[in-house]
Amino acid sequence: MKLPQINIRNKRATFDYELLDTFNAGIVLSGTEIKSIRLGKAGLNDSFCYVNNGEIWIKNMYIAEYFYGSYNNHSSRRDRKLLLNRKEITKIERAAKESGFSIIPTRVFINDKGLAKVTIAIAKGKKEYDKRDSIKEREDKRQMDRMFKH
């Protein structure tokens, strides 16, 4: 039996930030969190990553409480540790220390082995005029696609 693909995206990230470099990281989950992710009940709105003592943590990531979880249920917006190798952590830490750069989670998915993974990106915030340019490019692309269909 093939399970449905879980692909939870942070749609706001590509609009508000210019994504420079991406990394795939594992998440340390507890109890019923993986069951909620497999049901697709997670969100990345307003979440971000930070470095603390050589470890990368994701803050404000929403994973809904599991419906069938009893007293073992988890809190929905707790900080979760991300699993990366040392070289990736130092690269992200160096970039995060520079001004204007942030670490943004862009996607949560379940890989072929059934493990939950997060794609995080080193991002630089866009200015208002950059956002207008990206909207204009998207509309131009849609118009071109419409013209080629006819």
mmCIF file of C-alpha atoms in Angstrom:
data_model
loop_
_atom_site.group_PDB
_atom_site.id
_atom_site.type_symbol
_atom_site.label_atom_id
_atom_site.label_comp_id
_atom_site.label_asym_id
_atom_site.label_seq_id
_atom_site.Cartn_x
_atom_site.Cartn_y
_atom_site.Cartn_z
ATOM 1 C CA MET A 1 0.000 0.000 0.000
ATOM 2 C CA LYS A 2 1.490 3.331 -1.103
ATOM 3 C CA LEU A 3 1.208 6.133 1.425
ATOM 4 C CA PRO A 4 0.295 9.626 0.226
ATOM 5 C CA GLN A 5 3.206 12.044 -0.212
ATOM 6 C CA ILE A 6 3.531 14.547 2.607
ATOM 7 C CA ASN A 7 4.842 17.882 1.358
ATOM 8 C CA ILE A 8 4.184 20.774 3.725
ATOM 9 C CA ARG A 9 5.513 24.056 2.321
ATOM 10 C CA ASN A 10 6.218 27.502 3.666
ATOM 11 C CA LYS A 11 4.728 29.467 0.770
ATOM 12 C CA ARG A 12 5.444 32.792 2.409
ATOM 13 C CA ALA A 13 9.208 32.121 2.512
ATOM 14 C CA THR A 14 9.791 32.448 -1.226
ATOM 15 C CA PHE A 15 7.809 35.682 -1.307
ATOM 16 C CA ASP A 16 9.457 37.367 1.686
ATOM 17 C CA TYR A 17 13.001 36.014 1.258
ATOM 18 C CA GLU A 18 15.542 35.348 -1.447
ATOM 19 C CA LEU A 19 16.688 31.766 -0.811
ATOM 20 C CA LEU A 20 20.449 31.407 -1.271
ATOM 21 C CA ASP A 21 21.423 27.922 -0.058
ATOM 22 C CA THR A 22 19.304 24.949 1.067
ATOM 23 C CA PHE A 23 19.961 21.990 3.364
ATOM 24 C CA ASN A 24 17.942 18.890 4.277
ATOM 25 C CA ALA A 25 17.842 18.161 7.988
ATOM 26 C CA GLY A 26 16.263 15.533 10.168
ATOM 27 C CA ILE A 27 14.015 16.537 13.069
ATOM 28 C CA VAL A 28 14.090 15.173 16.612
ATOM 29 C CA LEU A 29 10.432 14.343 17.271
ATOM 30 C CA SER A 30 8.800 12.990 20.378
ATOM 31 C CA GLY A 31 5.841 10.706 20.851
ATOM 32 C CA THR A 32 2.900 11.401 18.578
ATOM 33 C CA GLU A 33 4.464 14.155 16.453
ATOM 34 C CA ILE A 34 5.366 11.868 13.542
ATOM 35 C CA LYS A 35 1.781 10.595 13.405
ATOM 36 C CA SER A 36 0.469 14.153 13.066
ATOM 37 C CA ILE A 37 3.019 14.917 10.326
ATOM 38 C CA ARG A 38 2.019 11.778 8.417
ATOM 39 C CA LEU A 39 -1.583 13.032 8.550
ATOM 40 C CA GLY A 40 -0.390 16.355 7.099
ATOM 41 C CA LYS A 41 -1.275 18.355 10.193
ATOM 42 C CA ALA A 42 1.794 20.572 10.417
ATOM 43 C CA GLY A 43 2.662 24.100 9.384
ATOM 44 C CA LEU A 44 5.702 26.303 8.888
ATOM 45 C CA ASN A 45 4.063 29.736 9.054
ATOM 46 C CA ASP A 46 6.062 32.198 11.174
ATOM 47 C CA SER A 47 8.704 29.585 11.982
ATOM 48 C CA PHE A 48 12.452 30.159 11.884
ATOM 49 C CA CYS A 49 15.685 28.456 12.870
ATOM 50 C CA TYR A 50 18.421 29.555 15.231
ATOM 51 C CA VAL A 51 21.814 28.267 16.348
ATOM 52 C CA ASN A 52 22.367 27.511 20.029
ATOM 53 C CA ASN A 53 25.559 25.884 21.389
ATOM 54 C CA GLY A 54 26.525 24.403 18.010
ATOM 55 C CA GLU A 55 23.043 22.955 17.436
ATOM 56 C CA ILE A 56 20.324 24.188 15.106
ATOM 57 C CA TRP A 57 16.799 24.478 16.479
ATOM 58 C CA ILE A 58 13.512 25.235 14.749
ATOM 59 C CA LYS A 59 11.203 27.558 16.645
ATOM 60 C CA ASN A 60 7.454 28.061 16.298
ATOM 61 C CA MET A 61 6.884 25.111 13.929
ATOM 62 C CA TYR A 62 3.301 23.920 14.321
ATOM 63 C CA ILE A 63 2.555 20.206 14.618
ATOM 64 C CA ALA A 64 -1.033 19.575 15.678
ATOM 65 C CA GLU A 65 -1.724 17.392 18.663
ATOM 66 C CA TYR A 66 -2.526 13.845 17.625
ATOM 67 C CA PHE A 67 -6.253 13.154 17.959
ATOM 68 C CA TYR A 68 -5.817 9.663 19.427
ATOM 69 C CA GLY A 69 -2.931 10.657 21.691
ATOM 70 C CA SER A 70 -3.749 10.443 25.374
ATOM 71 C CA TYR A 71 -1.667 11.976 28.153
ATOM 72 C CA ASN A 72 1.382 11.215 25.939
ATOM 73 C CA ASN A 73 0.462 14.012 23.520
ATOM 74 C CA HIS A 74 3.005 16.692 22.639
ATOM 75 C CA SER A 75 2.773 20.488 22.780
ATOM 76 C CA SER A 76 2.085 21.909 19.345
ATOM 77 C CA ARG A 77 4.677 24.733 19.115
ATOM 78 C CA ARG A 78 7.699 23.538 21.073
ATOM 79 C CA ASP A 79 11.296 24.045 19.882
ATOM 80 C CA ARG A 80 12.642 21.069 17.945
ATOM 81 C CA LYS A 81 16.261 20.148 17.312
ATOM 82 C CA LEU A 82 17.442 19.687 13.717
ATOM 83 C CA LEU A 83 19.973 17.028 12.745
ATOM 84 C CA LEU A 84 22.786 18.144 10.436
ATOM 85 C CA ASN A 85 26.457 17.237 10.174
ATOM 86 C CA ARG A 86 29.135 19.497 11.656
ATOM 87 C CA LYS A 87 30.263 21.011 8.326
ATOM 88 C CA GLU A 88 26.709 22.076 7.453
ATOM 89 C CA ILE A 89 26.133 23.529 10.926
ATOM 90 C CA THR A 90 29.276 25.666 10.764
ATOM 91 C CA LYS A 91 28.347 26.911 7.281
ATOM 92 C CA ILE A 92 24.848 27.863 8.460
ATOM 93 C CA GLU A 93 26.199 29.410 11.661
ATOM 94 C CA ARG A 94 28.663 31.561 9.714
ATOM 95 C CA ALA A 95 25.930 32.775 7.371
ATOM 96 C CA ALA A 96 23.498 33.478 10.213
ATOM 97 C CA LYS A 97 26.003 35.741 11.973
ATOM 98 C CA GLU A 98 26.180 38.063 8.946
ATOM 99 C CA SER A 99 23.622 40.830 9.084
ATOM 100 C CA GLY A 100 20.588 40.503 6.856
ATOM 101 C CA PHE A 101 20.647 36.706 6.659
ATOM 102 C CA SER A 102 18.142 34.333 8.269
ATOM 103 C CA ILE A 103 17.639 30.587 8.502
ATOM 104 C CA ILE A 104 14.152 29.777 7.221
ATOM 105 C CA PRO A 105 12.428 26.360 7.039
ATOM 106 C CA THR A 106 10.841 25.995 3.605
ATOM 107 C CA ARG A 107 9.473 22.451 3.487
ATOM 108 C CA VAL A 108 8.636 19.430 5.657
ATOM 109 C CA PHE A 109 8.449 16.035 3.992
ATOM 110 C CA ILE A 110 8.759 12.336 4.706
ATOM 111 C CA ASN A 111 11.573 10.586 2.846
ATOM 112 C CA ASP A 112 11.597 7.079 1.355
ATOM 113 C CA LYS A 113 12.623 5.518 4.673
ATOM 114 C CA GLY A 114 9.654 7.099 6.461
ATOM 115 C CA LEU A 115 11.677 9.723 8.336
ATOM 116 C CA ALA A 116 10.510 13.322 8.709
ATOM 117 C CA LYS A 117 12.882 15.847 7.141
ATOM 118 C CA VAL A 118 12.952 19.646 6.962
ATOM 119 C CA THR A 119 14.452 21.673 4.148
ATOM 120 C CA ILE A 120 15.982 24.829 5.564
ATOM 121 C CA ALA A 121 17.424 27.722 3.597
ATOM 122 C CA ILE A 122 19.852 30.520 4.228
ATOM 123 C CA ALA A 123 17.814 33.501 3.124
ATOM 124 C CA LYS A 124 18.118 37.224 2.688
ATOM 125 C CA GLY A 125 15.050 39.400 3.218
ATOM 126 C CA LYS A 126 13.500 41.059 0.176
ATOM 127 C CA LYS A 127 12.677 44.728 0.013
ATOM 128 C CA GLU A 128 9.217 45.929 -1.011
ATOM 129 C CA TYR A 129 10.318 46.686 -4.595
ATOM 130 C CA ASP A 130 11.807 43.173 -4.908
ATOM 131 C CA LYS A 131 8.424 41.721 -3.954
ATOM 132 C CA ARG A 132 6.715 43.826 -6.624
ATOM 133 C CA ASP A 133 9.249 42.604 -9.184
ATOM 134 C CA SER A 134 8.619 38.961 -8.283
ATOM 135 C CA ILE A 135 4.846 39.494 -8.594
ATOM 136 C CA LYS A 136 5.333 41.128 -12.011
ATOM 137 C CA GLU A 137 7.577 38.268 -13.201
ATOM 138 C CA ARG A 138 5.006 35.699 -12.064
ATOM 139 C CA GLU A 139 2.179 37.512 -13.878
ATOM 140 C CA ASP A 140 4.268 37.855 -17.054
ATOM 141 C CA LYS A 141 5.037 34.127 -16.968
ATOM 142 C CA ARG A 142 1.325 33.313 -16.603
ATOM 143 C CA GLN A 143 0.471 35.558 -19.563
ATOM 144 C CA MET A 144 3.152 33.900 -21.698
ATOM 145 C CA ASP A 145 1.793 30.462 -20.806
ATOM 146 C CA ARG A 146 -1.738 31.584 -21.711
ATOM 147 C CA MET A 147 -0.581 32.973 -25.059
ATOM 148 C CA PHE A 148 1.236 29.749 -25.964
ATOM 149 C CA LYS A 149 -1.808 27.615 -25.082
ATOM 150 C CA HIS A 150 -3.966 29.421 -27.637
#
